[in-house]
CSV table of C-alpha atoms and ligand atoms in Angstrom, one decimal:
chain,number,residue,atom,x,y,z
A,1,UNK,CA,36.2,156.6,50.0
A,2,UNK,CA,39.4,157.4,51.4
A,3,UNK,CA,40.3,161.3,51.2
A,4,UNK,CA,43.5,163.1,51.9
A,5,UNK,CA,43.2,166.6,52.8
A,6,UNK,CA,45.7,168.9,51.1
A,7,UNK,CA,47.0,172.2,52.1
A,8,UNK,CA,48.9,174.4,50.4
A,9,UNK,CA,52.2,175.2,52.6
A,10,UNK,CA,54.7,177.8,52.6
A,11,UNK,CA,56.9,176.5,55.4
A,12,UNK,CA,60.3,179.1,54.3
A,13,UNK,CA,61.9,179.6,57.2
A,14,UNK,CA,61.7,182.7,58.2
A,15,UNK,CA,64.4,185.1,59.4
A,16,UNK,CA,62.6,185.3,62.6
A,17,UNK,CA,62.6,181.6,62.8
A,18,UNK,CA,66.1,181.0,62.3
A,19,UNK,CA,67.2,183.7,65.1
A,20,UNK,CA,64.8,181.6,67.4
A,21,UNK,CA,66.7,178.4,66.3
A,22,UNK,CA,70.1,180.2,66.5
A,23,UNK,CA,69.4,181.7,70.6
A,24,UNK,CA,67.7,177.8,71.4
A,25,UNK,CA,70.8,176.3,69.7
A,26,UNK,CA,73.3,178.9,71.0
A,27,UNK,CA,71.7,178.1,74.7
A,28,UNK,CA,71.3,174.3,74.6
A,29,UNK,CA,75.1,174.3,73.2
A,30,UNK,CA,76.7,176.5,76.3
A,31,UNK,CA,74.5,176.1,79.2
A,32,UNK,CA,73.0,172.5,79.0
A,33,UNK,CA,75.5,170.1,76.8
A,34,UNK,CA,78.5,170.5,79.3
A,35,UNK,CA,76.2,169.1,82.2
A,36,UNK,CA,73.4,166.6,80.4
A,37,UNK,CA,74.9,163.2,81.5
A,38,UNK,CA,75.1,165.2,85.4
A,39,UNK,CA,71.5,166.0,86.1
A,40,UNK,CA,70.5,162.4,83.9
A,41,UNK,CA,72.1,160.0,86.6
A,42,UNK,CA,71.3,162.4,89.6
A,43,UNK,CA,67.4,162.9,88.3
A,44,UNK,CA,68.0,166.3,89.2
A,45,UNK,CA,65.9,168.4,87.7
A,46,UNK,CA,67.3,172.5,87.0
A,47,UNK,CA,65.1,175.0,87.5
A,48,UNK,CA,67.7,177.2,87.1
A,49,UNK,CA,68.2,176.4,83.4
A,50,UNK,CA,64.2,177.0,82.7
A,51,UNK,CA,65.0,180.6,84.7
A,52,UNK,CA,67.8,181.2,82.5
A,53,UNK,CA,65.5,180.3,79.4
A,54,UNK,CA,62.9,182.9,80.8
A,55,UNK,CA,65.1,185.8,80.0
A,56,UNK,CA,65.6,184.3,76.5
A,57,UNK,CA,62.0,184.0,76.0
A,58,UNK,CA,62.2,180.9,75.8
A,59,UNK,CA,59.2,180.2,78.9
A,60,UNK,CA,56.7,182.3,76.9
A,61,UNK,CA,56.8,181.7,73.0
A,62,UNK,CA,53.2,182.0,72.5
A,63,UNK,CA,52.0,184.3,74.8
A,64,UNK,CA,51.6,187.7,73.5
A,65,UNK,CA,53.7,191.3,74.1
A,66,UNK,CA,50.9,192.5,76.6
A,67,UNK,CA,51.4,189.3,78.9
A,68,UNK,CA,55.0,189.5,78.8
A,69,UNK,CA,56.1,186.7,76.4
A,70,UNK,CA,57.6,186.5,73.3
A,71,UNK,CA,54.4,186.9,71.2
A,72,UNK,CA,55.9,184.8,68.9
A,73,UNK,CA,53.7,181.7,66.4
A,74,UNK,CA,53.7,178.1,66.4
A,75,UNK,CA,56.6,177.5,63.7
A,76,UNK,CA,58.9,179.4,66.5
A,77,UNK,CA,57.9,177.4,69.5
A,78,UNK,CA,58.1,173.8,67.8
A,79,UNK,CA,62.1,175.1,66.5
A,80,UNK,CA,62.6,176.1,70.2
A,81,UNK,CA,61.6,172.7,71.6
A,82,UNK,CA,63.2,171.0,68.6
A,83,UNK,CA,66.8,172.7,69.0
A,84,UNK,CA,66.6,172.4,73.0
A,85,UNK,CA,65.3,168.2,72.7
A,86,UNK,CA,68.3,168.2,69.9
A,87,UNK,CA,70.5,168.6,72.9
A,88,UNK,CA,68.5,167.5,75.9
A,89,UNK,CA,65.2,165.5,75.7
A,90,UNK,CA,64.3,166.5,79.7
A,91,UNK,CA,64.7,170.1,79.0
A,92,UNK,CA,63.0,169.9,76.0
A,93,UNK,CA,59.7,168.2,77.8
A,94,UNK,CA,59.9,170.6,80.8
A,95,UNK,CA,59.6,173.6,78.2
A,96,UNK,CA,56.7,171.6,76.6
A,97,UNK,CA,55.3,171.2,79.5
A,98,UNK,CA,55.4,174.7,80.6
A,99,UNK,CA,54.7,176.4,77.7
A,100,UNK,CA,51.8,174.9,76.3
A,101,UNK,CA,50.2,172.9,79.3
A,102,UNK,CA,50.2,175.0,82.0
A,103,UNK,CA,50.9,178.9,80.2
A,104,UNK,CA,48.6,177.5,77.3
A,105,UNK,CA,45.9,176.9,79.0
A,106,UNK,CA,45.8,180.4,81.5
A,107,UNK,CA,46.4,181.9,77.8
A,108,UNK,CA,43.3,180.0,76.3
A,109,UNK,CA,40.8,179.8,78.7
A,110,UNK,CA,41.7,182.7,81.6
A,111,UNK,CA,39.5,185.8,82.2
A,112,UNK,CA,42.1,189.0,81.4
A,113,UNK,CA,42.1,189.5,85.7
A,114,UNK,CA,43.6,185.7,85.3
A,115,UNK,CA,45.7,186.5,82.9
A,116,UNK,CA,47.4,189.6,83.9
A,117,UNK,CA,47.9,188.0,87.5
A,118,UNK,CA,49.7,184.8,86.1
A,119,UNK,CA,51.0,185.1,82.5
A,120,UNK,CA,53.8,187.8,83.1
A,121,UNK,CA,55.6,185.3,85.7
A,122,UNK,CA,55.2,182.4,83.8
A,123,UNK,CA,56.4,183.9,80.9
A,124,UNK,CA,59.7,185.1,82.8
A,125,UNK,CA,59.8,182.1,83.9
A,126,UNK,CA,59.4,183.7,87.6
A,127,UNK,CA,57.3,181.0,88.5
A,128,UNK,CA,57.4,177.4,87.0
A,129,UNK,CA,54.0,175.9,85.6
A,130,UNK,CA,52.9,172.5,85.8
A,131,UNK,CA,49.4,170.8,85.0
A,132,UNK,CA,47.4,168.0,86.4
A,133,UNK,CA,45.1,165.7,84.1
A,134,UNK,CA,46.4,162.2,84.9
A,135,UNK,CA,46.2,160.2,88.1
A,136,UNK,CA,47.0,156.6,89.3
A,137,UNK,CA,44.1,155.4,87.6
A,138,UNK,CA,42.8,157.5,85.0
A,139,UNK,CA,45.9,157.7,82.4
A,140,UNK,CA,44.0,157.2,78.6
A,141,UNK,CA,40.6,156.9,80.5
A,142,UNK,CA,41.3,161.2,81.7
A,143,UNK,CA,37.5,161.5,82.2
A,144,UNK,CA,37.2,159.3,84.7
A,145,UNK,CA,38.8,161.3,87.7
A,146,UNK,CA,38.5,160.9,91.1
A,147,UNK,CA,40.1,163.9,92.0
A,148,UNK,CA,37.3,166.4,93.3
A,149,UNK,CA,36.9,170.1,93.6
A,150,UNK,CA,33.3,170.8,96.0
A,151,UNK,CA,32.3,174.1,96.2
A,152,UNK,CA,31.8,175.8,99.8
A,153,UNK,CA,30.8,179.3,99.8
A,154,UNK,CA,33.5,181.2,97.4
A,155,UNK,CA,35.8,178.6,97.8
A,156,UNK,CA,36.6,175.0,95.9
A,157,UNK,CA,38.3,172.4,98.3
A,158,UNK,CA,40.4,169.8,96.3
A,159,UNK,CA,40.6,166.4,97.3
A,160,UNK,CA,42.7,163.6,95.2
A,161,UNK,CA,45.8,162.7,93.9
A,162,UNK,CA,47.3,163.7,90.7
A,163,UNK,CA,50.2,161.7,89.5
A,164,UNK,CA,52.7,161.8,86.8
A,165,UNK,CA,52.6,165.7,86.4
A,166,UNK,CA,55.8,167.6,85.2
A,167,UNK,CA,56.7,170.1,88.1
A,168,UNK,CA,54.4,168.3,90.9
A,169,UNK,CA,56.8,169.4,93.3
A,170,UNK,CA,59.0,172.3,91.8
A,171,UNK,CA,55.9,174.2,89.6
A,172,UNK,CA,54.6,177.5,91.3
A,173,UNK,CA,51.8,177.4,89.9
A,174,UNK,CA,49.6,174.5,88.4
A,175,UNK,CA,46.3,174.1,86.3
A,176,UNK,CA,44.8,170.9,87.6
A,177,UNK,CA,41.6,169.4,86.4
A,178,UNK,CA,39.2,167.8,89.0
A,179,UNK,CA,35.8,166.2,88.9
A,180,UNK,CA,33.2,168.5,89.8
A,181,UNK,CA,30.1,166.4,89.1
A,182,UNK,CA,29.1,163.0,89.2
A,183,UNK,CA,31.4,160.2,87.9
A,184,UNK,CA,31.1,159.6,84.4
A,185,UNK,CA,28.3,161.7,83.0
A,186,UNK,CA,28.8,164.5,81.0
A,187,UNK,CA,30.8,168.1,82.1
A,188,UNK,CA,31.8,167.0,85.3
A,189,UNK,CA,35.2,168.7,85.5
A,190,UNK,CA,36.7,172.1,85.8
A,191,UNK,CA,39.9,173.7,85.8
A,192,UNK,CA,41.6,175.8,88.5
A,193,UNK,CA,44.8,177.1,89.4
A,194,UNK,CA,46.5,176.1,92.4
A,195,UNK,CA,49.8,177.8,93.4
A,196,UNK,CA,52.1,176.6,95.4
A,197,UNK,CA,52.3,176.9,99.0
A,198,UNK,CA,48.5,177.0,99.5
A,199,UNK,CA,47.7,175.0,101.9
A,200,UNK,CA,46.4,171.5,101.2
A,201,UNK,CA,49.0,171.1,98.4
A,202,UNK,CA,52.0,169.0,98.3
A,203,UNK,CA,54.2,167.2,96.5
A,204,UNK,CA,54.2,163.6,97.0
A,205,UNK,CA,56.2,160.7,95.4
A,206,UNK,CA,59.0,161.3,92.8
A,207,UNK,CA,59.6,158.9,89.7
A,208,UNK,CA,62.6,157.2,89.0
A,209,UNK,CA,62.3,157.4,84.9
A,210,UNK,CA,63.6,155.1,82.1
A,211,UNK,CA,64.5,158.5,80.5
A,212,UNK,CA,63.7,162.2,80.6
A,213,UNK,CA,65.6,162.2,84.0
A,214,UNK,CA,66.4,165.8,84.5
A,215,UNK,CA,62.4,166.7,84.3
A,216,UNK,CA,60.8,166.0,87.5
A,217,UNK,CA,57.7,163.9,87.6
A,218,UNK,CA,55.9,164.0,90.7
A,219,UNK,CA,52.5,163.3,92.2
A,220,UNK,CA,50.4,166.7,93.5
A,221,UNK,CA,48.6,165.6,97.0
A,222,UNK,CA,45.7,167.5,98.0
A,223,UNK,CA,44.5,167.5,100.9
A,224,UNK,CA,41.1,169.7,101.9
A,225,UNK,CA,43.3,172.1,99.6
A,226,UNK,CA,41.1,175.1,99.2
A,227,UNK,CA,41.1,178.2,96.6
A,228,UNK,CA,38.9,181.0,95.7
A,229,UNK,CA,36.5,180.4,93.1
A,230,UNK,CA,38.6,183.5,91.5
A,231,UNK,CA,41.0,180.4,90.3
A,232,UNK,CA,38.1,178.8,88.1
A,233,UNK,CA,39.1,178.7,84.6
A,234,UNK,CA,36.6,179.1,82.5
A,235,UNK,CA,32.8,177.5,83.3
A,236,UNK,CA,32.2,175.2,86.1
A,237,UNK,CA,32.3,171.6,84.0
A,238,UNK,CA,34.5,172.7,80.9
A,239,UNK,CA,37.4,171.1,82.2
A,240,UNK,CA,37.8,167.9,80.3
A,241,UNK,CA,36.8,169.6,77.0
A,242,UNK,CA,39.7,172.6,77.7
A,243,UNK,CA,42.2,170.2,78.6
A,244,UNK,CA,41.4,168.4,75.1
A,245,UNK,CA,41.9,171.9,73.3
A,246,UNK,CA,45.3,171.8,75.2
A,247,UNK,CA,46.1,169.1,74.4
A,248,UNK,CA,46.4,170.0,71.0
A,249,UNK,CA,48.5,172.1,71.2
A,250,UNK,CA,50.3,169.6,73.6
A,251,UNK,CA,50.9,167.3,71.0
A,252,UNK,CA,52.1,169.7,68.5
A,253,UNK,CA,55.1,170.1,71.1
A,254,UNK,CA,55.6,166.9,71.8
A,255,UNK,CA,55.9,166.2,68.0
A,256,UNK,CA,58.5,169.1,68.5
A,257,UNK,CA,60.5,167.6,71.1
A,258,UNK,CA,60.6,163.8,69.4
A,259,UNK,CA,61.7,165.8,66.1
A,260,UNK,CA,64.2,167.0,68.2
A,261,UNK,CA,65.5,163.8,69.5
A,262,UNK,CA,65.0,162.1,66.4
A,263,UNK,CA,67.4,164.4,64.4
A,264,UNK,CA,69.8,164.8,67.4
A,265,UNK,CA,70.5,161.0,67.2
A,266,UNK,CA,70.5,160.7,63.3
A,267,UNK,CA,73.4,163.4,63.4
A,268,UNK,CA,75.1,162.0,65.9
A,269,UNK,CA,74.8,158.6,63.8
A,270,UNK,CA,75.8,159.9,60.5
A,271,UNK,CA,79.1,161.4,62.3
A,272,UNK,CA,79.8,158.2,63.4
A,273,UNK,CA,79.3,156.4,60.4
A,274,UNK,CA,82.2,158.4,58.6
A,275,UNK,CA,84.4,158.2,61.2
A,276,UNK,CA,83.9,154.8,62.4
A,277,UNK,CA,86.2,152.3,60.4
A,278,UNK,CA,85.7,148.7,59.5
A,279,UNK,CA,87.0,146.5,57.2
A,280,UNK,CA,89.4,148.8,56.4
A,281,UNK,CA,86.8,151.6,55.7
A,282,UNK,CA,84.4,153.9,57.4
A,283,UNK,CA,80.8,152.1,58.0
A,284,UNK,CA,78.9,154.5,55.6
A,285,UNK,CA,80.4,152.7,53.0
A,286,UNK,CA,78.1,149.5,54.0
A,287,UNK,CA,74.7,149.8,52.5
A,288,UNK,CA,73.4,148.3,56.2
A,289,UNK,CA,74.1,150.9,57.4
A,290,UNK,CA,73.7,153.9,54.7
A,291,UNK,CA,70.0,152.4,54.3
A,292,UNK,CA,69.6,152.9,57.9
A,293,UNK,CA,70.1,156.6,57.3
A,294,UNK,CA,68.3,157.2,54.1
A,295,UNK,CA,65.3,155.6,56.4
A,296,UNK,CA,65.9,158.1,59.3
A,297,UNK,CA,66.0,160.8,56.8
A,298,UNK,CA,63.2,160.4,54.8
A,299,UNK,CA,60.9,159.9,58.1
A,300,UNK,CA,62.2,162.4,59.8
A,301,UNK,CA,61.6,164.6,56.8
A,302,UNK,CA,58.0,163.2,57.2
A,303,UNK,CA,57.6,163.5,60.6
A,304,UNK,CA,58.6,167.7,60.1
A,305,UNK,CA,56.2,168.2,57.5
A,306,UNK,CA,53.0,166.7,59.5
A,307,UNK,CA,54.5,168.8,62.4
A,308,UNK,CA,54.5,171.8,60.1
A,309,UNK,CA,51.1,171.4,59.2
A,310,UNK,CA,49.9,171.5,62.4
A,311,UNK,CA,51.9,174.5,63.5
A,312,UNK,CA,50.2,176.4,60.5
A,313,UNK,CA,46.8,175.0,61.5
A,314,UNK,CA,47.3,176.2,64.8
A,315,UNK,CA,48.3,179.7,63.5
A,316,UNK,CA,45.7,180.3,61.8
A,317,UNK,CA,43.1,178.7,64.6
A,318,UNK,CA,42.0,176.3,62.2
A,319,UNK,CA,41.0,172.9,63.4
A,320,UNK,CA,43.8,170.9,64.1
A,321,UNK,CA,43.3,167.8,66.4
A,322,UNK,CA,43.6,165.6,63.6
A,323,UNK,CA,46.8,166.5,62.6
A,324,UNK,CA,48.5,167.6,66.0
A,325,UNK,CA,47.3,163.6,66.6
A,326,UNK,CA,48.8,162.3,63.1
A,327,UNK,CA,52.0,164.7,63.8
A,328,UNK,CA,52.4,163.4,67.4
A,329,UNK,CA,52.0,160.0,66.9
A,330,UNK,CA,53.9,159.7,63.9
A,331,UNK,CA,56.9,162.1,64.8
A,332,UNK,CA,57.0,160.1,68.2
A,333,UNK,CA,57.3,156.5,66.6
A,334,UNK,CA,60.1,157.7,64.2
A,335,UNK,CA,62.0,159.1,67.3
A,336,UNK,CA,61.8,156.0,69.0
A,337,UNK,CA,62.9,154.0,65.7
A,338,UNK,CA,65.6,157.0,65.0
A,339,UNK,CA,67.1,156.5,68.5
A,340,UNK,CA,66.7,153.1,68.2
A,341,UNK,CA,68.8,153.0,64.7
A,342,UNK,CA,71.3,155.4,66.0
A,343,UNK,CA,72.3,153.2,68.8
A,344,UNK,CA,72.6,150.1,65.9
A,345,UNK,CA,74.8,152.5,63.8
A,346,UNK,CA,77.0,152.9,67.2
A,347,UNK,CA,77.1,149.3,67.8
A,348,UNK,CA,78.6,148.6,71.2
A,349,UNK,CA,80.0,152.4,71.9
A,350,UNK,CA,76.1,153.5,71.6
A,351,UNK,CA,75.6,151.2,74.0
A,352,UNK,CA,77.5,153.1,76.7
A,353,UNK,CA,76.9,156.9,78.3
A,354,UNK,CA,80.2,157.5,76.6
A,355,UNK,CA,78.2,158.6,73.4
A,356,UNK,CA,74.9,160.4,73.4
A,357,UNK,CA,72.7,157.9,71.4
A,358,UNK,CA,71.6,155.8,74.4
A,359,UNK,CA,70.2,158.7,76.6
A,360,UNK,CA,67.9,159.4,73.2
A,361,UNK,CA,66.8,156.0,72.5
A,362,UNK,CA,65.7,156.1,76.4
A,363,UNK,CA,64.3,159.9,76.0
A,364,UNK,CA,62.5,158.8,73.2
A,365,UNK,CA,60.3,156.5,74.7
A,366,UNK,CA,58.3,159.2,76.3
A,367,UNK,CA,57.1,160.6,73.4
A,368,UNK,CA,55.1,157.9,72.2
A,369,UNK,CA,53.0,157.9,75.9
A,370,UNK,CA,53.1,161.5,77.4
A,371,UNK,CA,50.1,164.1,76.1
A,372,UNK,CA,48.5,160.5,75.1
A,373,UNK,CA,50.0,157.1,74.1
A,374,UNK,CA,50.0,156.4,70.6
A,375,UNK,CA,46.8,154.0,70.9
A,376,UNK,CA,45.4,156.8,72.1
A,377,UNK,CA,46.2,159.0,69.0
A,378,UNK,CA,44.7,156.8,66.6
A,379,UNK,CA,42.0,156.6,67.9
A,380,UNK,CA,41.3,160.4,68.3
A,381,UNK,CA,42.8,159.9,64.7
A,382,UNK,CA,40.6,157.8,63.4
A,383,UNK,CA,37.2,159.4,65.5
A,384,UNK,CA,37.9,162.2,62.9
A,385,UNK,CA,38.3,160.1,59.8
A,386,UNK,CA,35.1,158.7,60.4
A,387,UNK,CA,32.9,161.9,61.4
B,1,FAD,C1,57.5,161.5,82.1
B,1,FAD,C2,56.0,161.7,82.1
B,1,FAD,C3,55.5,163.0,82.2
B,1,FAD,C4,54.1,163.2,82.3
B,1,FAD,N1,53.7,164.5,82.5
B,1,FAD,C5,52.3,164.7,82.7
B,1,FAD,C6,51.8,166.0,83.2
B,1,FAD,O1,52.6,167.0,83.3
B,1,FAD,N2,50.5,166.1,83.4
B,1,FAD,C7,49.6,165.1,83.3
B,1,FAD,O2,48.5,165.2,83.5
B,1,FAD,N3,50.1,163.8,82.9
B,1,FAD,C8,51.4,163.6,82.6
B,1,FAD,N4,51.9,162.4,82.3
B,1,FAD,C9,50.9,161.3,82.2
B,1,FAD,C10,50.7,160.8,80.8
B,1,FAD,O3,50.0,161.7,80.0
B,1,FAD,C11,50.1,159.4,80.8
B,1,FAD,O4,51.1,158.5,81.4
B,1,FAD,C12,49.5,158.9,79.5
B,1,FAD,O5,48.4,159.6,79.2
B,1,FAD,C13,49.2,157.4,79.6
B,1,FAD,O6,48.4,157.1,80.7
B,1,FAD,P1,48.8,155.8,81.6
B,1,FAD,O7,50.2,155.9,82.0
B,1,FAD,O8,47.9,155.7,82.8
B,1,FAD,O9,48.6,154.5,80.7
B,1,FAD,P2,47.2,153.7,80.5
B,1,FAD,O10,46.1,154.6,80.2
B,1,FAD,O11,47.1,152.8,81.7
B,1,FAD,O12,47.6,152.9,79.2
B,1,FAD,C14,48.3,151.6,79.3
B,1,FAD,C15,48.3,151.0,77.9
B,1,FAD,O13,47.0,150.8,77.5
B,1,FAD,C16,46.7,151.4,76.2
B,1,FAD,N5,45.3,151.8,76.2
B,1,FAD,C17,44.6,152.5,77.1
B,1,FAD,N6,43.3,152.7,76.7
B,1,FAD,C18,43.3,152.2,75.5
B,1,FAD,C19,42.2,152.1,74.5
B,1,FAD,N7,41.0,152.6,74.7
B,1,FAD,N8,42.5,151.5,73.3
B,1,FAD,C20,43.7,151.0,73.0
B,1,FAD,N9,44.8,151.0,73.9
B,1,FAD,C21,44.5,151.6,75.1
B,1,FAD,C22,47.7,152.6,76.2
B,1,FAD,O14,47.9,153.1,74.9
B,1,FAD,C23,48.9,152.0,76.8
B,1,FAD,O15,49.6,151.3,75.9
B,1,FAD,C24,53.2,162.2,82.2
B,1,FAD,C25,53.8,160.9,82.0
B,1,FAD,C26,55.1,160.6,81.9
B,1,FAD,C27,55.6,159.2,81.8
């Protein structure tokens, strides 16, 4: 029998919320509109921007007062990512990144020595965080690593490649997952922290994106890398099972960030469409084209409300990979469709970098593969339907 799980919601926007959404919006507006187009076509990625965000606390949402952060709750982080993405997908991702990934795992699985040494910096934004699941092989199939961390004496040395990871080569510090144990049996991964500078580590190619242009994508080399066994998070072969739990709370930002896009390029579109004149009158007027944004609309409005679930899951540590999965992949596909519209509503201008609509169509791509493709999603979707 099919059942639908209902929760009562009280998603009011807070005050607290809407001073968030005013500083992200305020910030995105003055400090990263004037030089988007800039950093897209030069890849460059600016880590002064994410220092800038720091002092905002904007680096830290989630972690609490003690650490240095923000101490603020889930509904807070996903408006930050969602007004920052509004403007800028890169930034957007490189917050995501940051802030859950790397930060969110110290924060969940770190001993309070770990903590204390790492949060505070990574809340300021000090130092840059990056994390390390995926490599050249192992994308969807994450378990089956051939990155390897062997123990000698109180030491790990690293061995492997990690590629695709957000901050290979600008992130001070990284959480990187490596195969401890033999290949695929059960617990044979763990977590460290690598920081950057230790020999052993460094970055190695850069990617030349499709979109998300100003957030650098590297590979992490290591080479007999070694670090203390102090750097462990958590138990020796809870690795793949942590980075699930992050990824969680991954995908509840990247459901952020393709909100984000998604309702920066249906503004921009419904602009256009009452400005834009045809046939004597503005396109609006044309039910192709009004339809179009009655669709964006209502799946946007969609998209927000799974996205909202999950954030008050996650608030209350409730289970949520179900619904961070449903509000990933579902948010990320209506970006893609949004920014796909959008550039239809634009006709030939939004096919141009004279208008923002094309950077968003290409942004939006991301969101329907990073933290997990959407394949991927249903079927950690559908693994929990059928429990
Ligand atoms: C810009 C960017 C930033 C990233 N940042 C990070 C980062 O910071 N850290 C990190 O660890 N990783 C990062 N990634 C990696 C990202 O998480 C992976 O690219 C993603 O998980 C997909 O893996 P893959 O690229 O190897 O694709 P593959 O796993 O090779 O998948 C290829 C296709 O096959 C499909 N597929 C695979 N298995 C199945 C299956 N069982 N059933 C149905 N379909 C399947 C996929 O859905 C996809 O369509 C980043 C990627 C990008 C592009």
């Amino acid at each position: 029998m099919f059942k639908i799980e209902f929760f009562i919601m009280n998603f009011q926007t807070e005050e607290l919320t809407q001073q968030v959404a005013h500083t992200a919006r305020d910030f995105a507006q003055k400090h990263i509109k004037p030089h988007l187009m800039e950093w897209d076509e030069s890849q460059d990625f600016p880590v002064h921007i994410l220092k800038e965000m720091g002092k905002l606390g904007l680096m830290g949402v989630l972690v609490p007062h003690e650490y240095g952060g923000a101490g603020l709750t889930y509904f807070e982080y996903k408006t930050v990512i969602e007004e920052i993405a509004k403007v800028c997908g890169s930034i957007g991702l490189s917050l995501a990144a940051h802030n859950s990934l790397c930060t969110g795992h110290i924060l969940t699985f770190g001993n309070e020595d770990q903590k204390k040494k790492w949060l505070p910096n990574l809340a300021s934004a000090e130092w840059i965080g990056a994390w390390g699941l995926t490599e050249a092989n192992t994308g969807s199939d994450a378990g089956n690593m051939k990155c390897t961390a062997v123990k000698d004496g109180n030491e790990w040395v690293i061995n492997g490649t990690k590629n695709w990871i957000t901050h290979g080569n600008s992130g001070d510090v990284a959480v990187v997952i490596c195969r401890t144990g033999e290949p695929r049996t059960k617990n044979n991964s763990t977590a460290f922290v690598v920081e950057r500078g230790t020999e052993g580590l460094s970055a190695g190619k850069k990617e030349n994106k499709l979109g998300m242009r100003a957030s650098e994508t590297t590979e992490m080399v290591f080479d007999n890398c070694r670090i203390p066994d102090t750097n462990r998070l958590g138990e020796t072969g809870g690795g793949f099972k942590q980075a699930m739990k992050v990824l969680d709370g991954g995908r509840i930002s990247i459901a952020s960030l393709s909100l984000g896009i998604a309702k920066g390029a249906y503004e921009a579109a419904v602009k256009y469409s009452q400005e834009r004149q045809q046939f004597d009158q503005p396109i609006s007027n044309f039910q192709g084209i009004s339809f179009k944004l009655a669709d964006m609309a209502t799946e946007i409005a969609a998209a927000e409300l799974l996205t909202l679930q999950a954030c008050d899951l996650k608030n209350r540590h409730l289970p949520v990979t179900k619904e961070a999965a449903m509000a990933k992949y579902y948010a990320s596909e209506v970006a893609v469709k949004v920014a796909n519209d959008a550039v239809q509503v634009f006709g030939g201008y939004g096919y141009t970098k004279d208008f923002p609509v094309e950077k968003y169509y290409r942004d939006a791509k991301l969101c329907t593969i990073g933290e997990g493709t959407s394949e991927i999603q249903k079927i950690v979707i559908s693994r929990e339907v059928l429990k």
